PDB file of C-alpha atoms and ligand atoms in Angstrom:
ATOM      1  CA  MET A   1     135.498  90.765 159.965  1.00 86.00           C
ATOM      2  CA  LYS A   2     136.396  89.197 156.633  1.00 87.00           C
ATOM      3  CA  GLU A   3     134.836  92.156 154.879  1.00 94.00           C
ATOM      4  CA  LEU A   4     137.001  94.645 156.790  1.00 97.00           C
ATOM      5  CA  LEU A   5     140.216  92.746 156.028  1.00 96.00           C
ATOM      6  CA  GLN A   6     139.261  92.772 152.358  1.00 95.00           C
ATOM      7  CA  VAL A   7     139.134  96.581 152.204  1.00 96.00           C
ATOM      8  CA  LEU A   8     142.396  97.073 154.137  1.00 97.00           C
ATOM      9  CA  THR A   9     145.850  96.926 152.599  1.00 96.00           C
ATOM     10  CA  PRO A  10     147.906  93.992 153.939  1.00 96.00           C
ATOM     11  CA  GLY A  11     150.754  95.250 156.098  1.00 96.00           C
ATOM     12  CA  GLU A  12     149.270  98.671 156.925  1.00 97.00           C
ATOM     13  CA  ARG A  13     148.584  99.568 160.557  1.00 97.00           C
ATOM     14  CA  ASP A  14     144.798  99.026 160.563  1.00 98.00           C
ATOM     15  CA  TRP A  15     145.233  95.717 158.763  1.00 97.00           C
ATOM     16  CA  ARG A  16     147.743  94.606 161.416  1.00 98.00           C
ATOM     17  CA  ILE A  17     145.438  95.529 164.310  1.00 98.00           C
ATOM     18  CA  ALA A  18     142.398  93.999 162.588  1.00 98.00           C
ATOM     19  CA  SER A  19     144.281  90.775 161.825  1.00 97.00           C
ATOM     20  CA  SER A  20     145.331  90.481 165.462  1.00 97.00           C
ATOM     21  CA  LEU A  21     141.687  90.552 166.646  1.00 98.00           C
ATOM     22  CA  ASP A  22     139.957  87.328 167.617  1.00 97.00           C
ATOM     23  CA  PRO A  23     136.926  87.168 165.286  1.00 97.00           C
ATOM     24  CA  LYS A  24     135.093  84.943 167.789  1.00 97.00           C
ATOM     25  CA  ARG A  25     135.360  87.515 170.580  1.00 97.00           C
ATOM     26  CA  LEU A  26     134.288  90.680 168.844  1.00 98.00           C
ATOM     27  CA  PRO A  27     131.818  92.818 170.762  1.00 98.00           C
ATOM     28  CA  ALA A  28     128.297  92.262 169.423  1.00 98.00           C
ATOM     29  CA  HIS A  29     127.259  95.810 170.289  1.00 98.00           C
ATOM     30  CA  ILE A  30     129.376  98.951 170.682  1.00 99.00           C
ATOM     31  CA  ALA A  31     128.035 102.211 172.114  1.00 99.00           C
ATOM     32  CA  ILE A  32     129.861 105.523 171.703  1.00 99.00           C
ATOM     33  CA  ILE A  33     129.629 108.852 173.519  1.00 98.00           C
ATOM     34  CA  MET A  34     130.973 111.180 170.830  1.00 98.00           C
ATOM     35  CA  ASP A  35     132.420 114.033 172.887  1.00 98.00           C
ATOM     36  CA  GLY A  36     134.866 116.874 172.373  1.00 98.00           C
ATOM     37  CA  ASN A  37     133.558 118.589 169.242  1.00 98.00           C
ATOM     38  CA  GLY A  38     133.403 121.965 170.999  1.00 98.00           C
ATOM     39  CA  ARG A  39     136.967 121.654 172.335  1.00 98.00           C
ATOM     40  CA  TRP A  40     138.243 120.602 168.921  1.00 98.00           C
ATOM     41  CA  ALA A  41     136.747 123.811 167.476  1.00 98.00           C
ATOM     42  CA  ARG A  42     138.008 126.010 170.336  1.00 98.00           C
ATOM     43  CA  GLN A  43     141.579 124.733 169.869  1.00 98.00           C
ATOM     44  CA  ARG A  44     141.376 126.120 166.317  1.00 98.00           C
ATOM     45  CA  ASN A  45     139.484 129.324 167.149  1.00 98.00           C
ATOM     46  CA  TYR A  46     136.520 128.086 165.145  1.00 98.00           C
ATOM     47  CA  PRO A  47     132.869 128.414 166.167  1.00 97.00           C
ATOM     48  CA  ARG A  48     131.614 125.308 168.003  1.00 98.00           C
ATOM     49  CA  ILE A  49     129.466 124.198 165.103  1.00 98.00           C
ATOM     50  CA  MET A  50     132.639 123.625 163.072  1.00 98.00           C
ATOM     51  CA  GLY A  51     133.585 120.991 165.626  1.00 98.00           C
ATOM     52  CA  HIS A  52     130.252 119.247 165.094  1.00 98.00           C
ATOM     53  CA  LYS A  53     130.727 119.505 161.328  1.00 98.00           C
ATOM     54  CA  ALA A  54     134.164 117.894 161.659  1.00 98.00           C
ATOM     55  CA  GLY A  55     132.484 115.181 163.741  1.00 98.00           C
ATOM     56  CA  VAL A  56     130.373 113.916 160.844  1.00 98.00           C
ATOM     57  CA  ASP A  57     133.178 112.072 159.007  1.00 98.00           C
ATOM     58  CA  PRO A  58     134.221 109.972 162.034  1.00 98.00           C
ATOM     59  CA  VAL A  59     130.551 108.948 162.301  1.00 98.00           C
ATOM     60  CA  ARG A  60     130.727 107.613 158.760  1.00 98.00           C
ATOM     61  CA  THR A  61     134.043 105.848 159.514  1.00 98.00           C
ATOM     62  CA  VAL A  62     132.859 104.060 162.659  1.00 98.00           C
ATOM     63  CA  VAL A  63     129.530 103.082 161.105  1.00 98.00           C
ATOM     64  CA  GLU A  64     131.209 101.603 158.057  1.00 98.00           C
ATOM     65  CA  THR A  65     133.957  99.860 160.038  1.00 98.00           C
ATOM     66  CA  CYS A  66     131.548  98.316 162.555  1.00 98.00           C
ATOM     67  CA  ALA A  67     129.402  97.021 159.685  1.00 98.00           C
ATOM     68  CA  GLN A  68     132.485  95.589 157.951  1.00 98.00           C
ATOM     69  CA  LEU A  69     133.501  93.915 161.212  1.00 98.00           C
ATOM     70  CA  GLY A  70     130.084  92.265 161.270  1.00 97.00           C
ATOM     71  CA  LEU A  71     128.837  93.767 164.547  1.00 98.00           C
ATOM     72  CA  GLU A  72     125.172  93.337 165.375  1.00 98.00           C
ATOM     73  CA  ALA A  73     124.674  96.866 166.666  1.00 98.00           C
ATOM     74  CA  LEU A  74     126.267 100.272 167.089  1.00 98.00           C
ATOM     75  CA  THR A  75     124.648 102.991 169.208  1.00 99.00           C
ATOM     76  CA  LEU A  76     125.834 106.597 168.856  1.00 99.00           C
ATOM     77  CA  TYR A  77     124.917 109.377 171.286  1.00 98.00           C
ATOM     78  CA  ALA A  78     124.124 112.298 168.993  1.00 98.00           C
ATOM     79  CA  PHE A  79     121.894 114.566 171.120  1.00 98.00           C
ATOM     80  CA  SER A  80     120.856 114.211 174.751  1.00 98.00           C
ATOM     81  CA  VAL A  81     117.693 115.457 176.448  1.00 98.00           C
ATOM     82  CA  GLU A  82     120.012 117.855 178.291  1.00 98.00           C
ATOM     83  CA  ASN A  83     121.507 119.295 175.061  1.00 98.00           C
ATOM     84  CA  TRP A  84     118.482 121.607 174.641  1.00 98.00           C
ATOM     85  CA  LYS A  85     120.243 123.880 177.165  1.00 98.00           C
ATOM     86  CA  ARG A  86     122.722 124.870 174.418  1.00 98.00           C
ATOM     87  CA  PRO A  87     122.344 128.069 172.370  1.00 97.00           C
ATOM     88  CA  ARG A  88     119.616 127.895 169.720  1.00 98.00           C
ATOM     89  CA  HIS A  89     122.004 128.433 166.816  1.00 97.00           C
ATOM     90  CA  GLU A  90     124.146 125.454 167.925  1.00 98.00           C
ATOM     91  CA  ILE A  91     121.079 123.204 168.203  1.00 98.00           C
ATOM     92  CA  GLU A  92     119.795 124.318 164.800  1.00 98.00           C
ATOM     93  CA  GLY A  93     123.254 123.694 163.347  1.00 98.00           C
ATOM     94  CA  LEU A  94     123.154 120.147 164.748  1.00 98.00           C
ATOM     95  CA  TRP A  95     119.787 119.480 163.077  1.00 98.00           C
ATOM     96  CA  ARG A  96     121.181 120.751 159.768  1.00 98.00           C
ATOM     97  CA  LEU A  97     124.198 118.445 160.107  1.00 98.00           C
ATOM     98  CA  LEU A  98     121.992 115.489 160.974  1.00 98.00           C
ATOM     99  CA  ARG A  99     119.831 116.093 157.891  1.00 98.00           C
ATOM    100  CA  PHE A 100     122.977 116.442 155.770  1.00 97.00           C
ATOM    101  CA  TYR A 101     124.308 113.163 157.189  1.00 97.00           C
ATOM    102  CA  LEU A 102     121.059 111.308 156.549  1.00 98.00           C
ATOM    103  CA  ARG A 103     120.896 112.450 152.921  1.00 97.00           C
ATOM    104  CA  ARG A 104     124.555 111.805 152.205  1.00 97.00           C
ATOM    105  CA  GLU A 105     124.758 108.440 153.955  1.00 98.00           C
ATOM    106  CA  LEU A 106     121.583 106.708 152.799  1.00 98.00           C
ATOM    107  CA  PRO A 107     123.353 105.036 149.830  1.00 98.00           C
ATOM    108  CA  ASN A 108     126.160 103.854 152.153  1.00 97.00           C
ATOM    109  CA  LEU A 109     123.667 102.490 154.678  1.00 98.00           C
ATOM    110  CA  MET A 110     121.945 100.563 151.894  1.00 98.00           C
ATOM    111  CA  ARG A 111     125.228  99.288 150.431  1.00 96.00           C
ATOM    112  CA  ASN A 112     126.430  98.105 153.845  1.00 96.00           C
ATOM    113  CA  ASP A 113     123.021  96.567 154.721  1.00 97.00           C
ATOM    114  CA  ILE A 114     122.629  98.815 157.796  1.00 98.00           C
ATOM    115  CA  GLN A 115     119.289  99.449 159.467  1.00 98.00           C
ATOM    116  CA  LEU A 116     119.082 102.930 160.988  1.00 98.00           C
ATOM    117  CA  VAL A 117     116.850 103.433 164.020  1.00 98.00           C
ATOM    118  CA  ALA A 118     116.574 106.743 165.881  1.00 98.00           C
ATOM    119  CA  ILE A 119     116.079 106.240 169.618  1.00 98.00           C
ATOM    120  CA  GLY A 120     114.881 108.899 172.042  1.00 98.00           C
ATOM    121  CA  ARG A 121     111.904 111.234 172.414  1.00 98.00           C
ATOM    122  CA  LEU A 122     111.682 111.915 168.702  1.00 98.00           C
ATOM    123  CA  GLU A 123     108.296 113.648 168.933  1.00 98.00           C
ATOM    124  CA  SER A 124     110.016 116.800 170.272  1.00 98.00           C
ATOM    125  CA  LEU A 125     112.362 117.152 167.277  1.00 98.00           C
ATOM    126  CA  PRO A 126     111.687 119.738 164.557  1.00 98.00           C
ATOM    127  CA  ALA A 127     109.125 118.384 162.053  1.00 98.00           C
ATOM    128  CA  GLN A 128     111.588 118.305 159.132  1.00 97.00           C
ATOM    129  CA  VAL A 129     114.117 116.298 161.151  1.00 98.00           C
ATOM    130  CA  GLN A 130     111.404 113.827 162.183  1.00 98.00           C
ATOM    131  CA  THR A 131     110.280 113.429 158.566  1.00 98.00           C
ATOM    132  CA  GLU A 132     113.790 112.796 157.248  1.00 98.00           C
ATOM    133  CA  LEU A 133     114.654 110.412 160.072  1.00 98.00           C
ATOM    134  CA  GLN A 134     111.431 108.490 159.470  1.00 98.00           C
ATOM    135  CA  SER A 135     112.138 108.309 155.768  1.00 98.00           C
ATOM    136  CA  VAL A 136     115.636 106.820 156.298  1.00 98.00           C
ATOM    137  CA  MET A 137     114.275 104.445 158.945  1.00 98.00           C
ATOM    138  CA  ASN A 138     111.618 103.228 156.492  1.00 98.00           C
ATOM    139  CA  LYS A 139     114.084 102.846 153.632  1.00 98.00           C
ATOM    140  CA  THR A 140     116.563 100.877 155.730  1.00 98.00           C
ATOM    141  CA  ALA A 141     113.976  98.872 157.709  1.00 98.00           C
ATOM    142  CA  GLN A 142     114.596  95.647 155.773  1.00 98.00           C
ATOM    143  CA  ASN A 143     118.417  95.825 156.076  1.00 98.00           C
ATOM    144  CA  ARG A 144     119.731  93.040 158.269  1.00 96.00           C
ATOM    145  CA  GLY A 145     123.538  93.524 158.367  1.00 97.00           C
ATOM    146  CA  MET A 146     123.907  95.841 161.367  1.00 98.00           C
ATOM    147  CA  ARG A 147     121.555  97.954 163.450  1.00 98.00           C
ATOM    148  CA  LEU A 148     122.673 101.572 163.827  1.00 98.00           C
ATOM    149  CA  ASN A 149     120.925 103.354 166.700  1.00 98.00           C
ATOM    150  CA  LEU A 150     121.195 107.126 166.639  1.00 98.00           C
ATOM    151  CA  ALA A 151     120.339 108.375 170.115  1.00 98.00           C
ATOM    152  CA  ILE A 152     118.646 111.735 169.553  1.00 98.00           C
ATOM    153  CA  ASN A 153     116.855 113.672 172.277  1.00 98.00           C
ATOM    154  CA  TYR A 154     117.865 110.647 174.299  1.00 98.00           C
ATOM    155  CA  GLY A 155     118.223 110.272 178.073  1.00 98.00           C
ATOM    156  CA  GLY A 156     118.780 107.052 179.998  1.00 98.00           C
ATOM    157  CA  ARG A 157     116.367 108.123 182.730  1.00 98.00           C
ATOM    158  CA  THR A 158     113.646 109.253 180.314  1.00 98.00           C
ATOM    159  CA  GLU A 159     114.053 105.925 178.498  1.00 98.00           C
ATOM    160  CA  LEU A 160     113.357 104.065 181.753  1.00 98.00           C
ATOM    161  CA  VAL A 161     110.359 106.286 182.482  1.00 98.00           C
ATOM    162  CA  ASP A 162     109.049 105.641 178.946  1.00 98.00           C
ATOM    163  CA  ALA A 163     109.571 101.887 179.382  1.00 98.00           C
ATOM    164  CA  VAL A 164     107.643 101.735 182.658  1.00 97.00           C
ATOM    165  CA  ASN A 165     104.827 103.894 181.246  1.00 97.00           C
ATOM    166  CA  ALA A 166     104.640 101.647 178.171  1.00 97.00           C
ATOM    167  CA  MET A 167     104.311  98.623 180.461  1.00 97.00           C
ATOM    168  CA  LEU A 168     101.518 100.340 182.408  1.00 97.00           C
ATOM    169  CA  ASP A 169      99.708 101.414 179.204  1.00 97.00           C
ATOM    170  CA  ASN A 170      99.861  97.892 177.764  1.00 96.00           C
ATOM    171  CA  ALA A 171      98.604  96.364 181.001  1.00 96.00           C
ATOM    172  CA  ARG A 172      95.742  98.910 181.130  1.00 96.00           C
ATOM    173  CA  LEU A 173      94.813  98.145 177.512  1.00 96.00           C
ATOM    174  CA  GLU A 174      94.815  94.433 178.203  1.00 95.00           C
ATOM    175  CA  GLY A 175      92.832  94.974 181.411  1.00 95.00           C
ATOM    176  CA  ASN A 176      95.393  93.287 183.688  1.00 93.00           C
ATOM    177  CA  LEU A 177      96.917  96.246 185.485  1.00 95.00           C
ATOM    178  CA  ASP A 178      96.424  94.587 188.883  1.00 93.00           C
ATOM    179  CA  ALA A 179      98.435  91.550 187.795  1.00 92.00           C
ATOM    180  CA  LEU A 180     101.294  93.590 186.277  1.00 95.00           C
ATOM    181  CA  GLU A 181     104.648  92.389 187.558  1.00 95.00           C
ATOM    182  CA  ILE A 182     107.779  94.449 187.042  1.00 95.00           C
ATOM    183  CA  THR A 183     110.675  92.218 186.011  1.00 96.00           C
ATOM    184  CA  GLN A 184     114.103  92.857 184.481  1.00 97.00           C
ATOM    185  CA  GLU A 185     113.033  91.097 181.277  1.00 97.00           C
ATOM    186  CA  GLY A 186     109.848  93.176 181.143  1.00 97.00           C
ATOM    187  CA  ILE A 187     111.766  96.434 181.444  1.00 98.00           C
ATOM    188  CA  ALA A 188     114.364  95.367 178.854  1.00 98.00           C
ATOM    189  CA  GLU A 189     111.581  94.478 176.400  1.00 98.00           C
ATOM    190  CA  HIS A 190     110.161  98.004 176.646  1.00 98.00           C
ATOM    191  CA  LEU A 191     113.406  99.947 176.227  1.00 98.00           C
ATOM    192  CA  TYR A 192     114.203 101.653 172.918  1.00 98.00           C
ATOM    193  CA  THR A 193     116.818  98.916 172.422  1.00 98.00           C
ATOM    194  CA  ALA A 194     114.366  96.013 172.886  1.00 98.00           C
ATOM    195  CA  GLY A 195     115.549  92.877 171.119  1.00 98.00           C
ATOM    196  CA  LEU A 196     119.200  93.976 170.952  1.00 98.00           C
ATOM    197  CA  LYS A 197     122.044  92.609 173.031  1.00 98.00           C
ATOM    198  CA  ASP A 198     123.376  95.052 175.631  1.00 98.00           C
ATOM    199  CA  PRO A 199     126.522  96.940 174.596  1.00 98.00           C
ATOM    200  CA  ASP A 200     129.697  94.970 175.341  1.00 98.00           C
ATOM    201  CA  LEU A 201     131.920  97.991 174.893  1.00 98.00           C
ATOM    202  CA  LEU A 202     131.220 101.656 175.680  1.00 98.00           C
ATOM    203  CA  ILE A 203     133.666 104.132 174.141  1.00 99.00           C
ATOM    204  CA  ARG A 204     133.848 107.764 175.261  1.00 98.00           C
ATOM    205  CA  THR A 205     136.052 110.303 173.545  1.00 98.00           C
ATOM    206  CA  SER A 206     137.620 113.489 174.975  1.00 98.00           C
ATOM    207  CA  GLY A 207     138.737 111.981 178.276  1.00 98.00           C
ATOM    208  CA  GLU A 208     135.642 112.676 180.374  1.00 97.00           C
ATOM    209  CA  MET A 209     134.996 109.927 182.946  1.00 98.00           C
ATOM    210  CA  ARG A 210     131.215 110.203 182.864  1.00 97.00           C
ATOM    211  CA  ILE A 211     128.255 108.206 181.597  1.00 98.00           C
ATOM    212  CA  SER A 212     126.148 111.336 180.945  1.00 98.00           C
ATOM    213  CA  ASN A 213     122.757 109.624 181.172  1.00 98.00           C
ATOM    214  CA  PHE A 214     123.558 107.224 178.295  1.00 98.00           C
ATOM    215  CA  LEU A 215     122.029 103.721 178.152  1.00 98.00           C
ATOM    216  CA  LEU A 216     121.933 103.532 181.957  1.00 98.00           C
ATOM    217  CA  TRP A 217     120.196 100.157 182.030  1.00 98.00           C
ATOM    218  CA  GLN A 218     121.986  98.547 179.095  1.00 98.00           C
ATOM    219  CA  ILE A 219     125.588  99.294 180.097  1.00 98.00           C
ATOM    220  CA  ALA A 220     125.385  97.443 183.426  1.00 98.00           C
ATOM    221  CA  TYR A 221     128.216  95.100 182.374  1.00 97.00           C
ATOM    222  CA  ALA A 222     129.757  96.995 179.457  1.00 98.00           C
ATOM    223  CA  GLU A 223     133.530  97.392 179.333  1.00 98.00           C
ATOM    224  CA  LEU A 224     134.481 101.079 179.323  1.00 98.00           C
ATOM    225  CA  TYR A 225     137.111 102.582 177.053  1.00 98.00           C
ATOM    226  CA  VAL A 226     137.855 106.290 177.517  1.00 98.00           C
ATOM    227  CA  THR A 227     140.262 108.020 175.168  1.00 98.00           C
ATOM    228  CA  ASP A 228     141.591 111.586 175.281  1.00 98.00           C
ATOM    229  CA  THR A 229     141.103 111.877 171.523  1.00 98.00           C
ATOM    230  CA  LEU A 230     138.468 114.473 170.642  1.00 98.00           C
ATOM    231  CA  TRP A 231     135.619 113.062 168.536  1.00 98.00           C
ATOM    232  CA  PRO A 232     136.542 114.837 165.251  1.00 98.00           C
ATOM    233  CA  ASP A 233     139.997 113.191 165.481  1.00 98.00           C
ATOM    234  CA  PHE A 234     138.655 109.693 166.195  1.00 98.00           C
ATOM    235  CA  THR A 235     139.844 107.279 163.524  1.00 98.00           C
ATOM    236  CA  ARG A 236     139.362 103.707 162.370  1.00 98.00           C
ATOM    237  CA  THR A 237     142.745 102.920 163.942  1.00 98.00           C
ATOM    238  CA  GLU A 238     141.523 104.030 167.345  1.00 98.00           C
ATOM    239  CA  LEU A 239     138.279 102.089 167.014  1.00 98.00           C
ATOM    240  CA  LEU A 240     140.275  98.939 166.239  1.00 98.00           C
ATOM    241  CA  GLU A 241     142.607  99.674 169.180  1.00 98.00           C
ATOM    242  CA  ALA A 242     139.579 100.022 171.477  1.00 98.00           C
ATOM    243  CA  ILE A 243     138.313  96.619 170.311  1.00 98.00           C
ATOM    244  CA  SER A 244     141.763  95.109 170.752  1.00 98.00           C
ATOM    245  CA  ASN A 245     141.899  96.533 174.288  1.00 98.00           C
ATOM    246  CA  TYR A 246     138.405  95.114 174.950  1.00 98.00           C
ATOM    247  CA  GLN A 247     139.595  91.668 173.899  1.00 98.00           C
ATOM    248  CA  GLN A 248     142.308  91.789 176.558  1.00 96.00           C
ATOM    249  CA  ARG A 249     139.752  92.340 179.331  1.00 94.00           C
ATOM    250  CA  GLU A 250     138.423  89.525 181.424  1.00 90.00           C
ATOM    251  CA  ARG A 251     134.643  89.854 181.653  1.00 84.00           C
ATOM    252  CA  ARG A 252     133.311  88.308 184.818  1.00 85.00           C
ATOM    253  CA  PHE A 253     129.725  89.629 185.017  1.00 86.00           C
ATOM    254  CA  GLY A 254     129.978  89.565 188.814  1.00 85.00           C
ATOM    255  CA  GLY A 255     131.363  86.011 188.864  1.00 87.00           C
ATOM    256  CA  LEU A 256     134.932  84.827 189.383  1.00 83.00           C
ATOM    257  CA  THR A 257     137.918  84.097 187.197  1.00 79.00           C
ATOM    258  CA  ARG A 258     138.696  80.410 186.648  1.00 73.00           C
ATOM    259  CA  SER A 259     141.821  80.597 188.789  1.00 76.00           C
ATOM    260  CA  ALA A 260     139.886  82.186 191.665  1.00 78.00           C
ATOM    261  CA  VAL A 261     137.255  79.437 191.535  1.00 76.00           C
ATOM    262  CA  LEU A 262     139.998  76.828 191.943  1.00 76.00           C
ATOM    263  CA  GLU A 263     141.605  78.646 194.894  1.00 73.00           C
ATOM    264  CA  PRO A 264     140.944  76.866 198.230  1.00 69.00           C
ATOM    265  CA  ALA A 265     139.069  79.214 200.594  1.00 64.00           C
ATOM    266  CA  ALA A 266     141.059  78.023 203.639  1.00 57.00           C
ATOM    267  CA  ILE A 267     144.285  79.505 202.275  1.00 60.00           C
ATOM    268  CA  VAL A 268     142.734  82.943 202.084  1.00 65.00           C
ATOM    269  CA  LEU A 269     140.837  82.947 205.359  1.00 70.00           C
ATOM    270  CA  GLU A 270     142.123  81.956 208.789  1.00 71.00           C
ATOM    271  CA  GLN A 271     140.276  79.008 210.302  1.00 69.00           C
ATOM    272  CA  GLU A 272     138.621  81.198 212.961  1.00 72.00           C
ATOM    273  CA  GLN A 273     137.374  83.649 210.327  1.00 72.00           C
ATOM    274  CA  LEU A 274     135.794  80.741 208.482  1.00 68.00           C
ATOM    275  CA  GLU A 275     134.127  79.463 211.621  1.00 75.00           C
ATOM    276  CA  ALA A 276     132.989  82.812 213.071  1.00 74.00           C
ATOM    277  CA  PRO A 277     129.229  83.314 212.856  1.00 73.00           C
ATOM    278  CA  LEU A 278     128.274  85.980 210.282  1.00 73.00           C
ATOM    279  CA  ALA A 279     126.834  89.201 211.696  1.00 67.00           C
ATOM    280  CA  GLY A 280     123.087  89.630 211.107  1.00 58.00           C
TER     281      GLY A 280
HETATM  282  C1  FPP B   1     129.478 116.418 172.072  1.00 90.00           C
HETATM  283  O1  FPP B   1     130.531 117.340 171.917  1.00 90.00           O
HETATM  284  C2  FPP B   1     128.822 116.187 170.794  1.00 90.00           C
HETATM  285  C3  FPP B   1     127.508 116.436 170.527  1.00 90.00           C
HETATM  286  C4  FPP B   1     126.579 116.980 171.533  1.00 90.00           C
HETATM  287  C5  FPP B   1     126.920 116.221 169.195  1.00 90.00           C
HETATM  288  C6  FPP B   1     127.451 115.082 168.411  1.00 90.00           C
HETATM  289  C7  FPP B   1     127.269 115.380 166.984  1.00 90.00           C
HETATM  290  C8  FPP B   1     128.078 114.952 165.975  1.00 90.00           C
HETATM  291  C9  FPP B   1     129.163 114.008 166.194  1.00 90.00           C
HETATM  292  C10 FPP B   1     127.900 115.418 164.579  1.00 90.00           C
HETATM  293  C11 FPP B   1     126.710 114.981 163.841  1.00 90.00           C
HETATM  294  C12 FPP B   1     126.120 113.704 164.260  1.00 90.00           C
HETATM  295  C13 FPP B   1     125.545 112.829 163.423  1.00 90.00           C
HETATM  296  C14 FPP B   1     124.943 111.605 163.968  1.00 90.00           C
HETATM  297  C15 FPP B   1     125.527 113.005 161.975  1.00 90.00           C
HETATM  298  P1  FPP B   1     130.514 118.681 172.758  1.00 90.00           P
HETATM  299  O2  FPP B   1     129.882 119.735 171.917  1.00 90.00           O
HETATM  300  O3  FPP B   1     129.840 118.472 174.064  1.00 90.00           O
HETATM  301  O4  FPP B   1     132.038 118.951 172.943  1.00 90.00           O
HETATM  302  P2  FPP B   1     132.751 119.734 174.148  1.00 90.00           P
HETATM  303  O5  FPP B   1     132.507 118.928 175.397  1.00 90.00           O
HETATM  304  O6  FPP B   1     134.181 119.756 173.746  1.00 90.00           O
HETATM  305  O7  FPP B   1     132.119 121.110 174.220  1.00 90.00           O
END
């Protein structure tokens, strides 16, 4: 947080929003569904790939800002297992942009102490993309400032299938398949995000009210923030506004607010409702 305030100019809008944030209640992990690149391009009569190209700079902005805020993790949805249905030239354009991003951003990742980890079924990616991703993952492996997950060829359901299969494989290897117990902790430990806190805040751009198979397990209690802004237009200001909005939410994790705990049950329910036997 301190680091972000140092790079902002006192008095300017982002500085004012950042200074109003409670540093003790920042989300530890933000996840983002970067959507709307195609619409951004269509509005300008550009080919769709121009929308993806325009989407690279906001990636840099959010990565840098989240690192300067001191977040533990940021997860960006870059390519889903369903995105293979798109035309070949669009998919190839996305791989070119990803390789461009990796080359251009490596010095920034190092400077900001960011560890990049690609999550998803990486074995199906073109060989060159796999090699370059692996190289950046190796070079940033010792960075401890923030973990940046790039979800590529990612699907929430395939992640769960992979986690369960990994549990079965390990149990088979250790010869205790019969004793294998499936627990929430066990599943979480075998997800691509093992060891990370679950996202506190899930941001989706372009106004779509969908989860789109993203981090299905991990977002169980995430706060959702959907903005109409298309991804190429997403700015640092809007990221800070999303965090400010998150800080106004009351997170209950299925429990109650303090005032509701103190409320006497008899005021809410009639005596006979309280005394009536429960069905079943
Ligand atoms: C969704 O917009 C976006 C994607 C499928 C790709 C996201 C890629 C980038 C932001 C650029 C490069 C990424 C990195 C990590 C360097 P859409 O095409 O579905 O938009 P639409 O719904 O308006 O058609």
